[in-house]
Coordinates of C-alpha atoms in Angstrom, one line a residue:
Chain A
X1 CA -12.9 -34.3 -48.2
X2 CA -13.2 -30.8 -50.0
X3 CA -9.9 -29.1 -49.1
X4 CA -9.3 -27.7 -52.5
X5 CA -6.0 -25.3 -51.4
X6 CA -4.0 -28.3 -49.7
X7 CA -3.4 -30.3 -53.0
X8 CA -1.1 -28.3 -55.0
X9 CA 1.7 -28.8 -52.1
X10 CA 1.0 -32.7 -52.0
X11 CA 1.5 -33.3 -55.3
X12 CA 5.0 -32.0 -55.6
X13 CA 7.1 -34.7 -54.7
X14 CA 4.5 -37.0 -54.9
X15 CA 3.9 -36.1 -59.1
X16 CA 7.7 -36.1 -59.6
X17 CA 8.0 -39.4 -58.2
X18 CA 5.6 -40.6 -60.8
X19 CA 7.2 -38.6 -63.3
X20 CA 10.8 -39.5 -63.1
X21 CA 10.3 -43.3 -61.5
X22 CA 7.5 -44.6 -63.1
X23 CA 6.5 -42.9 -66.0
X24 CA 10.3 -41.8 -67.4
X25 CA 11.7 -45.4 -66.7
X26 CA 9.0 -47.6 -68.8
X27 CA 9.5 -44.5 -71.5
X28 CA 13.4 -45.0 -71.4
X29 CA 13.1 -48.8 -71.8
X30 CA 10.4 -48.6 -74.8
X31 CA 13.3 -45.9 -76.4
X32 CA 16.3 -47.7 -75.8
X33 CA 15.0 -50.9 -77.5
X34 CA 15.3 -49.5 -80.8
X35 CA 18.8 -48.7 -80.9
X36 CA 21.7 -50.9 -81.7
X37 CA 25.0 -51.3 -80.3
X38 CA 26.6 -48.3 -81.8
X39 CA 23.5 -46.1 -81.2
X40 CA 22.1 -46.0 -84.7
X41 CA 18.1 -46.3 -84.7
X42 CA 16.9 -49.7 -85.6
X43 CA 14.3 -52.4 -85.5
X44 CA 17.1 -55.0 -85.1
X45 CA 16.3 -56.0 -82.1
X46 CA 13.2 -56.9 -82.0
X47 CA 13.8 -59.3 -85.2
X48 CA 16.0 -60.4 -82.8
X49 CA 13.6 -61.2 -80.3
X50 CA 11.7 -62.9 -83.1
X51 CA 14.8 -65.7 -83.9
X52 CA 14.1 -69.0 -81.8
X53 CA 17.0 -68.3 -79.6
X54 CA 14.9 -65.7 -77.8
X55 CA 11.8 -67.7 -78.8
X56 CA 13.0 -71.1 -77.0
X57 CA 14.0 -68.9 -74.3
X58 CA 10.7 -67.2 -73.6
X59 CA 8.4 -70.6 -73.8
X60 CA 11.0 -71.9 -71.5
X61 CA 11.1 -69.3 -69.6
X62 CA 6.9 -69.4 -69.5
X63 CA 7.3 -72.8 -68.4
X64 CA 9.7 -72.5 -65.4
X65 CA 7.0 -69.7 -64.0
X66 CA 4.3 -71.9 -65.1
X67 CA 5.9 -75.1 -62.7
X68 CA 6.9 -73.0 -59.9
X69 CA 3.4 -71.0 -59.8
X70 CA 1.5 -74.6 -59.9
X71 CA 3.6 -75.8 -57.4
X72 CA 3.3 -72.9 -55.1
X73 CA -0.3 -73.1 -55.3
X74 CA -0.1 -77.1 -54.5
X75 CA 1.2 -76.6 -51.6
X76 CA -0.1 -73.3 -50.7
X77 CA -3.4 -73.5 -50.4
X78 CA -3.8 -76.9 -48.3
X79 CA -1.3 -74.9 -45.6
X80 CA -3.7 -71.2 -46.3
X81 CA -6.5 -74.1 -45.3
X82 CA -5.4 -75.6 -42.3
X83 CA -3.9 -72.4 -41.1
X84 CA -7.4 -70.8 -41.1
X85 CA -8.6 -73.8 -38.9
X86 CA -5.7 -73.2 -36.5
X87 CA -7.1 -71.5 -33.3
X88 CA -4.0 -68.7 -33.1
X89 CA -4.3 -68.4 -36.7
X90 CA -2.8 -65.0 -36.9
X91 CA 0.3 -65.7 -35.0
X92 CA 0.8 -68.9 -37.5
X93 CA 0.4 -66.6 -40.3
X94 CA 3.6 -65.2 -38.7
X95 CA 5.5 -67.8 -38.2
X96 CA 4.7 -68.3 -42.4
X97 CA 6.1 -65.3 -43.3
X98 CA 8.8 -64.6 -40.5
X99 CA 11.0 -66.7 -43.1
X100 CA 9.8 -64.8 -46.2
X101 CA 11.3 -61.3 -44.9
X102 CA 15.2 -62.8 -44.0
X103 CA 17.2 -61.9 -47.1
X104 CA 16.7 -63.7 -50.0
X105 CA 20.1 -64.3 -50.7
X106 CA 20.9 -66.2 -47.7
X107 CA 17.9 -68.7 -48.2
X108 CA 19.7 -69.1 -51.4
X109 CA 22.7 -69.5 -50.6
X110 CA 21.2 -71.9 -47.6
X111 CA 20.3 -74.4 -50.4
X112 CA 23.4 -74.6 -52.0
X113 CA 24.9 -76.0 -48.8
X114 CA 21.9 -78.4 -48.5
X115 CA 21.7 -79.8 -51.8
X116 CA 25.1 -79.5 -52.3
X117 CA 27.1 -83.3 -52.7
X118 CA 28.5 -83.8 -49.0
X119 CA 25.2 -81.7 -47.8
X120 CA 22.6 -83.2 -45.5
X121 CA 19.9 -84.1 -48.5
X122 CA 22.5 -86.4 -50.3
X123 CA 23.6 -87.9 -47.1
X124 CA 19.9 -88.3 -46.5
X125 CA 19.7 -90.1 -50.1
X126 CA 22.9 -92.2 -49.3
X127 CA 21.3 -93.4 -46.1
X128 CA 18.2 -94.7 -48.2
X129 CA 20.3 -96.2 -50.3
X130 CA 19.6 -94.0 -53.3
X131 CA 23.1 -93.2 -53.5
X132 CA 24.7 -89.7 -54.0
X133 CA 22.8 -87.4 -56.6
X134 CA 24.2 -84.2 -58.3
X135 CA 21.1 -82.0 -56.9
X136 CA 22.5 -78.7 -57.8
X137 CA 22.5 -77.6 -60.6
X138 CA 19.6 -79.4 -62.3
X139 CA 16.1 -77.6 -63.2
X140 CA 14.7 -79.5 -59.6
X141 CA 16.6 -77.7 -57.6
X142 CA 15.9 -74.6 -59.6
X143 CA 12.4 -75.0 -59.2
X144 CA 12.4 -76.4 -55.5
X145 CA 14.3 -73.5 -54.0
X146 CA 11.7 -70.5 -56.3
X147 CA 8.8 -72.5 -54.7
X148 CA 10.5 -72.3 -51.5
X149 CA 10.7 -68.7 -52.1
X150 CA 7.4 -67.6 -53.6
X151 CA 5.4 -69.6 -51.4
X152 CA 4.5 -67.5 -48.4
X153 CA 3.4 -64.8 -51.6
X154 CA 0.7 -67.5 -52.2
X155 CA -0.2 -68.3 -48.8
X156 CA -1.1 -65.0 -48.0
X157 CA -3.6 -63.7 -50.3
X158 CA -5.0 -67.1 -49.9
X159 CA -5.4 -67.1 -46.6
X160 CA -6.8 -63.8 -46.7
X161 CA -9.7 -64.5 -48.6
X162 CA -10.1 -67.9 -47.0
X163 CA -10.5 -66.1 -43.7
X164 CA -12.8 -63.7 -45.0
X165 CA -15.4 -66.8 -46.1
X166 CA -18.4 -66.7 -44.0
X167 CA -18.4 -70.1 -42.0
X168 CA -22.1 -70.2 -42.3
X169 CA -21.7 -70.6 -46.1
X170 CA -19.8 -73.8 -45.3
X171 CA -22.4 -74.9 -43.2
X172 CA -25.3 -74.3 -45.5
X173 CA -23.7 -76.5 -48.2
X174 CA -23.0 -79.4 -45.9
X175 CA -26.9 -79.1 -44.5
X176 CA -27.7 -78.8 -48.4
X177 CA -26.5 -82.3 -48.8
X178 CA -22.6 -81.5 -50.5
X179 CA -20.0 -83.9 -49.3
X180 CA -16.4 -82.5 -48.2
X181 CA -15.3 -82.3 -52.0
X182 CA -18.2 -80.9 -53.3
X183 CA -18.0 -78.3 -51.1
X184 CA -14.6 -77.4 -51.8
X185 CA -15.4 -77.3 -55.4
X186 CA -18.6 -75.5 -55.8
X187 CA -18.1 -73.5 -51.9
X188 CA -14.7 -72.8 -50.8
X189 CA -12.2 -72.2 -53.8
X190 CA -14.7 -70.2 -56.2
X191 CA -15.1 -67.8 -53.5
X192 CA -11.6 -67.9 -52.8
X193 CA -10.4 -67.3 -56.6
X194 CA -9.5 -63.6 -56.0
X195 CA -7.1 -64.7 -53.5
X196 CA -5.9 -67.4 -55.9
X197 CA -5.6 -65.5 -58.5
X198 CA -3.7 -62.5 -56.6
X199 CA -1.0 -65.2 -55.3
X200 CA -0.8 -66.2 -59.5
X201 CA 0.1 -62.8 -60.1
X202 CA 2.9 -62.4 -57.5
X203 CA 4.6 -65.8 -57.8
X204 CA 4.4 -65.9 -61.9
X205 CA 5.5 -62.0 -62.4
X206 CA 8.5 -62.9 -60.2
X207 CA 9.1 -66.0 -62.0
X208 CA 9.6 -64.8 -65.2
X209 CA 12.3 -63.0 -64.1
X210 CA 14.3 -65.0 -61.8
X211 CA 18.0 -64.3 -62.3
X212 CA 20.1 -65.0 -59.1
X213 CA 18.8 -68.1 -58.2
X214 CA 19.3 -69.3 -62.1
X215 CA 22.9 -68.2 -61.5
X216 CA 23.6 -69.5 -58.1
X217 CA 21.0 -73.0 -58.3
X218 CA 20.7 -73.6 -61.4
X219 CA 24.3 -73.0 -62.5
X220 CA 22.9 -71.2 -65.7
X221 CA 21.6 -74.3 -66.9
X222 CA 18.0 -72.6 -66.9
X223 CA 17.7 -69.3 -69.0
X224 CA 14.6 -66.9 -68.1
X225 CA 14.2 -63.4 -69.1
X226 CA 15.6 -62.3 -66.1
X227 CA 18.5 -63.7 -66.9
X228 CA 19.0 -62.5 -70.5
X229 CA 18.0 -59.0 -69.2
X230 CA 20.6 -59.3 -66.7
X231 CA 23.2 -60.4 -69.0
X232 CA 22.5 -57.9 -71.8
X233 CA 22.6 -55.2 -69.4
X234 CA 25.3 -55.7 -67.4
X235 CA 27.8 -58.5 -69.1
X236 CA 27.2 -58.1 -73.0
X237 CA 26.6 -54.0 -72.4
X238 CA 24.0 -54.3 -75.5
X239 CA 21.5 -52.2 -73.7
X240 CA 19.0 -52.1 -76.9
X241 CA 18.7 -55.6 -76.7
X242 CA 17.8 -55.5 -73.2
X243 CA 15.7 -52.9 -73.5
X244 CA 14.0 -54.8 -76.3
X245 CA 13.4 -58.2 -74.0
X246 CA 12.0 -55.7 -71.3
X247 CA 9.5 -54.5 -73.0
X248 CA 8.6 -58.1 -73.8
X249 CA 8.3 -58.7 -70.4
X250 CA 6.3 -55.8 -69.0
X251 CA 4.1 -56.6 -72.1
X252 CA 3.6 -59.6 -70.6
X253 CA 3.4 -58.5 -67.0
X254 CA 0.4 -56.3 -68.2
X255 CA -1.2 -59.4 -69.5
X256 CA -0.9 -61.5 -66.4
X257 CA -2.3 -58.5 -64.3
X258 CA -5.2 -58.4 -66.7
X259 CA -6.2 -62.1 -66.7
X260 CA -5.6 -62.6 -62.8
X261 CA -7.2 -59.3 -61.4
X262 CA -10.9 -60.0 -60.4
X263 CA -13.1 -58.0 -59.5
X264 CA -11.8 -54.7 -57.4
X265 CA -14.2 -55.7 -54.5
X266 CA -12.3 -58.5 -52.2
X267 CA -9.2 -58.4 -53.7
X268 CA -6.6 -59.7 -51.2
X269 CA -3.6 -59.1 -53.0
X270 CA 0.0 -57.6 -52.0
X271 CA -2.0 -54.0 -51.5
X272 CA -4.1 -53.2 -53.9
X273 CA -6.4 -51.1 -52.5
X274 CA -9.9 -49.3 -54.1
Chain B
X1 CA -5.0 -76.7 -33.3
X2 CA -8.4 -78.0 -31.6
X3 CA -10.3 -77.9 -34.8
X4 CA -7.9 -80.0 -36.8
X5 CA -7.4 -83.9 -37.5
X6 CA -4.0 -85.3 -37.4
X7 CA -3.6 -84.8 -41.2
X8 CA -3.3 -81.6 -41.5
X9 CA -1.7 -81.5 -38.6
X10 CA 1.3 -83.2 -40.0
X11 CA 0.9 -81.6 -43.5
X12 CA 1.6 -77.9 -41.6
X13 CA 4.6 -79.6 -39.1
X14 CA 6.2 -80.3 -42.2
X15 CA 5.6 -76.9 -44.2
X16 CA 7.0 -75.2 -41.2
X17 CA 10.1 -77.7 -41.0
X18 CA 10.6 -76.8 -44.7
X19 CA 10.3 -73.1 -44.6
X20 CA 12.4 -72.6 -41.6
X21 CA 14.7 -76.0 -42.2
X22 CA 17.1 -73.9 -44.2
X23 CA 17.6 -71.1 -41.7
X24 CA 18.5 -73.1 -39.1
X25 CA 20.7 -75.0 -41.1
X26 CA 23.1 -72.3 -42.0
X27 CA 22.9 -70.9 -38.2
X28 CA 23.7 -74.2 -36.9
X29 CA 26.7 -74.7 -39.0
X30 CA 27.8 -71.3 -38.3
X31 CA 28.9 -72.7 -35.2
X32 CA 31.1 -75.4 -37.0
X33 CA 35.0 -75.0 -36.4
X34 CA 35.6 -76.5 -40.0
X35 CA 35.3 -74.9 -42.8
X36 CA 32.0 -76.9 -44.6
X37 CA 28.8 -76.9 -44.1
X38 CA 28.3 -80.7 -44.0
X39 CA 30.5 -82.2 -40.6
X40 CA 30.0 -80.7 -37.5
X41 CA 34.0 -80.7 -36.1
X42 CA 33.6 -78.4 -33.0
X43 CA 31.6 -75.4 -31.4
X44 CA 33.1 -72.4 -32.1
X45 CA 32.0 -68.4 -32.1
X46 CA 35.3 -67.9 -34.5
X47 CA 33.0 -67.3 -37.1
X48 CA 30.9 -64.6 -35.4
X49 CA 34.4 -63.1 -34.2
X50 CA 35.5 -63.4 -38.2
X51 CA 32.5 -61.0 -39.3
X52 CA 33.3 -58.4 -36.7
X53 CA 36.8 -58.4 -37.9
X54 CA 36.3 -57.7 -41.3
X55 CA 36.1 -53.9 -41.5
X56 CA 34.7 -54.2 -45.2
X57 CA 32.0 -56.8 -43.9
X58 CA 31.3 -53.9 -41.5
X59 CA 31.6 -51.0 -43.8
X60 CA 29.3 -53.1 -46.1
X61 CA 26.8 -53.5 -42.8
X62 CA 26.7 -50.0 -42.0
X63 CA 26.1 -48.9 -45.4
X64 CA 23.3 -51.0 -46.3
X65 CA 21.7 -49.8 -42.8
X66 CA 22.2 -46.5 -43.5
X67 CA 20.5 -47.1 -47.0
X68 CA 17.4 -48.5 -45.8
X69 CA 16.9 -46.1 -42.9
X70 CA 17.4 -43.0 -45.3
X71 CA 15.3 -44.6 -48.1
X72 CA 12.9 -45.4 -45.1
X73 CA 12.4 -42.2 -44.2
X74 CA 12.3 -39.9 -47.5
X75 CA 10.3 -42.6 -48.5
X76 CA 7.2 -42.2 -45.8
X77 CA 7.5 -38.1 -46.5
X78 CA 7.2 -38.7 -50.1
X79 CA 4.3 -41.4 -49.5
X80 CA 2.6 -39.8 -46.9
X81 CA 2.2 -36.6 -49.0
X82 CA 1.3 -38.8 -52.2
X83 CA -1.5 -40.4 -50.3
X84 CA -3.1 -37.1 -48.7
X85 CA -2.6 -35.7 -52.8
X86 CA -4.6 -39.2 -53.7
X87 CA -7.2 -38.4 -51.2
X88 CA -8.1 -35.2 -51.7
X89 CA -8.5 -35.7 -55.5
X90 CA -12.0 -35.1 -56.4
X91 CA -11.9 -36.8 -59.7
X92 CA -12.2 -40.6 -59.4
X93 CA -10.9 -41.6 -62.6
X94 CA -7.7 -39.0 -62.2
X95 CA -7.7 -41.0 -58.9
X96 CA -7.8 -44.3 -60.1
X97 CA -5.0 -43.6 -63.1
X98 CA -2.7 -42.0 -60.4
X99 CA -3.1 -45.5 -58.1
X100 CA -2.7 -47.7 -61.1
X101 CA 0.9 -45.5 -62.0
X102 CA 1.7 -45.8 -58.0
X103 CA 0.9 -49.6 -58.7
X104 CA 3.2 -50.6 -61.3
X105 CA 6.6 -50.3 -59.5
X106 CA 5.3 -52.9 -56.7
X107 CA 4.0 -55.5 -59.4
X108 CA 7.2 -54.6 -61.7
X109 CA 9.9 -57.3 -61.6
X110 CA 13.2 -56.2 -60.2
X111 CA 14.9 -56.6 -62.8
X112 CA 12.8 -54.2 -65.0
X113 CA 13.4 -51.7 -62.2
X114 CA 16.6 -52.6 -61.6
X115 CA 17.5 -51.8 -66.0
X116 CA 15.4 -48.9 -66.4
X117 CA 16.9 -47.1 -63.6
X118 CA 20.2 -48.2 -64.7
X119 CA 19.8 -46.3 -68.2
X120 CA 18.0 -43.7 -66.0
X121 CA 21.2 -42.7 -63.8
X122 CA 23.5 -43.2 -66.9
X123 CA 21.4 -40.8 -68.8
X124 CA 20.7 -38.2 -66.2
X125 CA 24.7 -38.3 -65.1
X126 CA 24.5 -39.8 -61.5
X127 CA 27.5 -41.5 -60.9
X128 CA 26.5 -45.3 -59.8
X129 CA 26.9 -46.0 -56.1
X130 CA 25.8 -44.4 -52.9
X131 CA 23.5 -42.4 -54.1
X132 CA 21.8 -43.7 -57.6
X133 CA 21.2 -47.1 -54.6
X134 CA 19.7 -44.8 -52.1
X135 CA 17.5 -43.1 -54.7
X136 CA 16.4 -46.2 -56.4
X137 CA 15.7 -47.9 -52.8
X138 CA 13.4 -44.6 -52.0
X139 CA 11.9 -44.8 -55.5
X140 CA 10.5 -48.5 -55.5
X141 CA 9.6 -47.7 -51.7
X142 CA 7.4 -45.1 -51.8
X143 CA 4.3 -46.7 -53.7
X144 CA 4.3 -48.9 -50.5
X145 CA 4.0 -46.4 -48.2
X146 CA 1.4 -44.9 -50.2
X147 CA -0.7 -48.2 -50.3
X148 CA -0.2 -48.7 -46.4
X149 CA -1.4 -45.6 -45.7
X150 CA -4.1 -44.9 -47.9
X151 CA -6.4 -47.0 -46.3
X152 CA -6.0 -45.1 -42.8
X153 CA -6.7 -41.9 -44.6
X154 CA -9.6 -43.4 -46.0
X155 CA -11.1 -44.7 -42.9
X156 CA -10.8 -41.1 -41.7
X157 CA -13.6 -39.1 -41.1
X158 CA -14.2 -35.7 -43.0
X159 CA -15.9 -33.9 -40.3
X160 CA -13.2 -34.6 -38.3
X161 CA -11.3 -32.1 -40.9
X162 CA -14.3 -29.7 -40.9
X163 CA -14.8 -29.9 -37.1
X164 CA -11.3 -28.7 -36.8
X165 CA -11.6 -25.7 -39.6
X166 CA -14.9 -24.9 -37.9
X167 CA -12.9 -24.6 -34.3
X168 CA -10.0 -22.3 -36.5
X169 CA -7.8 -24.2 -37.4
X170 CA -5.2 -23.0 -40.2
X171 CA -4.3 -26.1 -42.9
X172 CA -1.1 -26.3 -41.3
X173 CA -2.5 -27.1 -37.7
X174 CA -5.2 -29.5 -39.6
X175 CA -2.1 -31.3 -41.1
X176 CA 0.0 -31.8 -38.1
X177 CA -2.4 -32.2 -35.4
X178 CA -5.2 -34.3 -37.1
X179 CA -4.4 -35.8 -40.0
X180 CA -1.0 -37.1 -39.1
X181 CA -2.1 -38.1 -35.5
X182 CA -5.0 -40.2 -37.0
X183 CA -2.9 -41.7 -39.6
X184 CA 0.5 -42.2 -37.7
X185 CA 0.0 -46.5 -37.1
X186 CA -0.4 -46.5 -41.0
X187 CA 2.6 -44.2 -41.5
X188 CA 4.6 -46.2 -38.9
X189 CA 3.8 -49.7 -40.9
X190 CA 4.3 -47.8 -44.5
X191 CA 7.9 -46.7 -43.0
X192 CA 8.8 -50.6 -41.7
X193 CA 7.8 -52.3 -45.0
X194 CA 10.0 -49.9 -46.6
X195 CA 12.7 -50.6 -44.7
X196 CA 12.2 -54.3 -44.8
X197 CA 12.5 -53.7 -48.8
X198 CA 15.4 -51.7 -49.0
X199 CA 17.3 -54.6 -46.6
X200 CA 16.2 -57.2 -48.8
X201 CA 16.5 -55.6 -52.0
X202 CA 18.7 -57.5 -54.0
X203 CA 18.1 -57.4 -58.1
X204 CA 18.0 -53.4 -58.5
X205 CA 20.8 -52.7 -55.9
X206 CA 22.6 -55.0 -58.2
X207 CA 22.4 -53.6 -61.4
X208 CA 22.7 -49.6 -59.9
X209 CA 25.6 -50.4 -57.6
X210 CA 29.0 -49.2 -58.8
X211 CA 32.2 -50.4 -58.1
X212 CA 32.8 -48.8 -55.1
X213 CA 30.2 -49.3 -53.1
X214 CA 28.5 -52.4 -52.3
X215 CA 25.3 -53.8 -50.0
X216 CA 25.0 -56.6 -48.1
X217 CA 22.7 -58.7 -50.7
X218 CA 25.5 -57.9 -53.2
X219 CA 28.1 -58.5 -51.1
X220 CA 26.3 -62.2 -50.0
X221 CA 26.1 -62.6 -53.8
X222 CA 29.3 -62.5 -54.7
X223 CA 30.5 -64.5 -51.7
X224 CA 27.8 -67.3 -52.4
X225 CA 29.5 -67.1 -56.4
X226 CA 33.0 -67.6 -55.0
X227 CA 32.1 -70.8 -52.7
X228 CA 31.0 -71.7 -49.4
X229 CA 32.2 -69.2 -46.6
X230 CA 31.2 -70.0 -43.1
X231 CA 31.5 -66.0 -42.3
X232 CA 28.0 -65.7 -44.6
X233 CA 26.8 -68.5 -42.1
X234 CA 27.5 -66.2 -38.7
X235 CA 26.2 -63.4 -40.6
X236 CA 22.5 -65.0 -40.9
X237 CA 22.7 -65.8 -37.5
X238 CA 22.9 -62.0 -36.7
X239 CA 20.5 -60.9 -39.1
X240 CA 18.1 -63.9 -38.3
X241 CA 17.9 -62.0 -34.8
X242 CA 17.6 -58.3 -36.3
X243 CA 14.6 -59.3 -38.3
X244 CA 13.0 -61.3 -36.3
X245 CA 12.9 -58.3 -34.0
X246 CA 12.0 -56.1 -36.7
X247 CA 9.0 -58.4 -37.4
X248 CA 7.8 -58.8 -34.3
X249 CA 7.8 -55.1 -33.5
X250 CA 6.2 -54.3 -36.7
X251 CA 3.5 -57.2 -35.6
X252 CA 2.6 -54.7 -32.4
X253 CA 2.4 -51.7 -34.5
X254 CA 0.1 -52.8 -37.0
X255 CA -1.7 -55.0 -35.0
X256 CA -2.5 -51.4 -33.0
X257 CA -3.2 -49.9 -36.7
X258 CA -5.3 -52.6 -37.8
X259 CA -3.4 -53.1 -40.8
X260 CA -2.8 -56.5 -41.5
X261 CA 0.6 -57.8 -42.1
X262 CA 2.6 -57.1 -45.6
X263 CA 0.2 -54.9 -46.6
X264 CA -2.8 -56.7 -47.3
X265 CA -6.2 -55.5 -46.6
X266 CA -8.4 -57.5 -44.3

């Protein structure tokens, strides 16, 4: 494509938009962070950021993403699996994600109905004679309601790249002797990894930085950087302190996106394209 | 399911009785004449009569649909005209920096977008509500529309373009009667995904919403805070319908563009 005299009229908009809501935003955030409450310029904050408050906060917060990314994955690549063995497999992938796309606050708020002490999981409980628990509230529920979330992110990219495996592959290894297992292991899920490793990065991103369902689940029980972001910004008003756990976090974001992106070619993830 | 065992079978029963268990919960009980979500009393559409009653509810309705069809639409401009610019760049690594920078808002969490924009409306003096929401929703929108059509532009031919300036054609004709033709499914998908977002948006609505004005995820927010309502309950049940629509019509379109759902690439 060689049509030199179109661009400059693309770009307008197009090179603002990076300007002003990509590029401007990150700058604004890396700025803020050294600035105190009363505006003078400091390194304060990050000190701050250095204390074990925010240092408890961050492995714990590491550790929440780590649980509900392994959990996602446990139960999402069995379904990405049997879903490419389905014969209408395309319409079951959207019956997957028909639930992913009604509002996230509902499904949220759904839970604290069900897990709730009168709701239908304690009655459950009661009937089995485990008696009435307090559900809500508790790092379980937190972590059962984020997998519930996240995990049609990690079915997808799975299933994309489990669908893409040539079935004679499969076949080759079973004629070569493999049993079931061995074929998973050495077959299916390293040519699969891509897809693996693109449903990591949009489940753990995500999970770092959970703050509504901390609030309305986990009855701020459970602290992630989402939360602390959230509160510095809007409760505490100490934007510098914010600022300064942001940066932490899209620090970290650009590590996870650099461990878990494989090669360009195949990549299955939430539309990254060449 | 001919080529499954029983197993499996079971194992996906229950992952869809999970995934949609919750969902049906809240629509069943917003049928419930008492006030809880955990005994059924009675059948009643008192609920459902409750929402359309509430002329805030409704304002809040109207205003989040207006939000997501405007961000919708400025959006797919903006992202259509971003991904011809993309295409037409000749130099790859230019090309690849400008699609790692269109990246980053989609892999950023909200709440990063959600602060920075916060201390970019404060800064810039736009007074938080309608507007700093309906800029922000365009904003994290547009690198999505970019990404769905991209690949369409790709797939395109360039002698299709040099057939057409061979046969006379000025840029403006190649514009609006090839390019956008051939690339119309793509744009169509690009604009449904962003509308999708912008209704679901939750964590940077929140933090660039004034006072004044509020959205339906925010609003459901602080209802949830306050307690169990069984008006949030009727509301699922009307938006359960709306996207389900949504989703199903987006399924036809991109299953005409080849585009695989949400955006991922086959």
């Amino acid at each position: 494509m060689n049509n030199k005299p179109l661009r400059p009229l693309y770009i307008i908009p197009y090179g603002a938009w990076i300007l002003f809501f990509v590029i401007a935003p990150i700058a604004l955030i890396v700025y803020y962070s050294f600035f105190d409450l009363s505006g003078n310029f400091t390194f304060e904050n990050y000190q701050n950021f250095f204390t074990s408050v925010y240092f408890k906060l961050t492995i714990s917060s590491f550790w929440y993403a780590f649980l509900i990314t392994f959990f996602s994955l446990l139960f999402a690549y069995p379904t990405a699996y049997f879903l490419t063995k389905t014969t209408h497999k395309q319409l079951w992938l959207l019956l997957i994600i028909i639930p992913s796309w009604i509002n996230l606050l509902l499904k949220t708020y759904a839970f604290i109905g069900l897990l709730g002490l009168y709701g239908p999981v304690n009655a459950f409980l009661e009937m089995t004679g485990l008696g009435k628990q307090q559900l809500l509230f508790t790092d379980f529920s937190f972590v059962f309601v984020a997998v519930y979330i996240f995990i049609p992110f990690m079915i997808l990219p799975i299933f994309n790249s489990l669908d893409k495996l040539s079935p004679a592959l499969i076949d080759a290894s079973y004629d070569l002797g493999a049993n079931t297992w061995t074929t998973f292991r050495r077959v299916i899920f390293p040519l699969t990894l891509n897809g693996v490793k693109s449903g990591i990065q949009v489940v753990f991103i995500p999970a770092l930085s959970l703050f509504m369902i901390t609030r309305l689940i986990a009855g701020n029980k459970v602290i992630t950087l989402g939360t602390a972001i959230e509160q510095q910004f809007l409760v505490t008003q100490n934007w510098g302190m914010g600022s300064t756990i942001a940066v932490f976090l899209i620090l970290f974001m650009f590590i996870i996106m650099l461990v878990t992106s494989g090669s360009e070619r195949g990549k299955t993830g939430n539309g990254k394209v060449k | 399911m001919g080529k499954l065992s029983k197993l499996p079978k079971i194992y996906l029963i229950i992952i869809f009785i999970i995934l949609y268990a919750p969902i049906f919960y809240l629509i069943f009980y917003s049928f419930n004449s008492g006030g809880s979500m955990s005994n059924f009393e009675s059948f009643t559409l008192d609920h459902y009569k409750a929402v359309f009653e509430d002329t805030r509810l409704i304002v809040i309705l109207i205003n989040t649909v207006v939000v997501a069809l405007l961000s919708a639409l400025v959006s797919t401009t903006i992202g259509v005209l971003g991904a011809l610019a993309i295409v037409f760049m000749r130099n790859k690594a230019m090309r690849n920096a400008v699609l790692s920078l269109n990246n980053i808002l989609i892999v950023s969490p909200d709440v990063i977008i959600g602060a920075s924009f916060l201390i970019l409306f404060t800064l810039v003096g736009i007074k938080l509500g309608f507007a700093s929401v309906l800029i922000s929703h365009i904003a994290f929108s547009i690198p999505i529309v970019v990404i769905m059509v991209l690949p369409k532009l790709q797939e395109m031919s360039p002698s299709l373009i040099d057939a057409a300036l061979d046969l006379g054609a000025s840029k403006r004709d190649i514009l609006t009667r090839v390019i956008i033709p051939f690339i119309k499914p793509g744009i169509f998908a690009g604009f449904f995904l962003a509308l999708t977002y912008s209704l679901d948006d939750f964590a940077v609505t929140f933090f660039v919403t004034g006072n004044g004005f509020s959205t339906l995820s925010v609003e459901i927010y602080s209802m949830a805070r306050a307690g169990i309502t069984l008006t949030i309950n009727a509301l699922t049940g009307l938006i359960f319908i709306v996207t389900v629509t949504l989703v199903i019509g987006y399924y036809f379109i991109s299953r005409k563009a080849k585009t695989p759902i949400a955006g991922v690439r086959k």
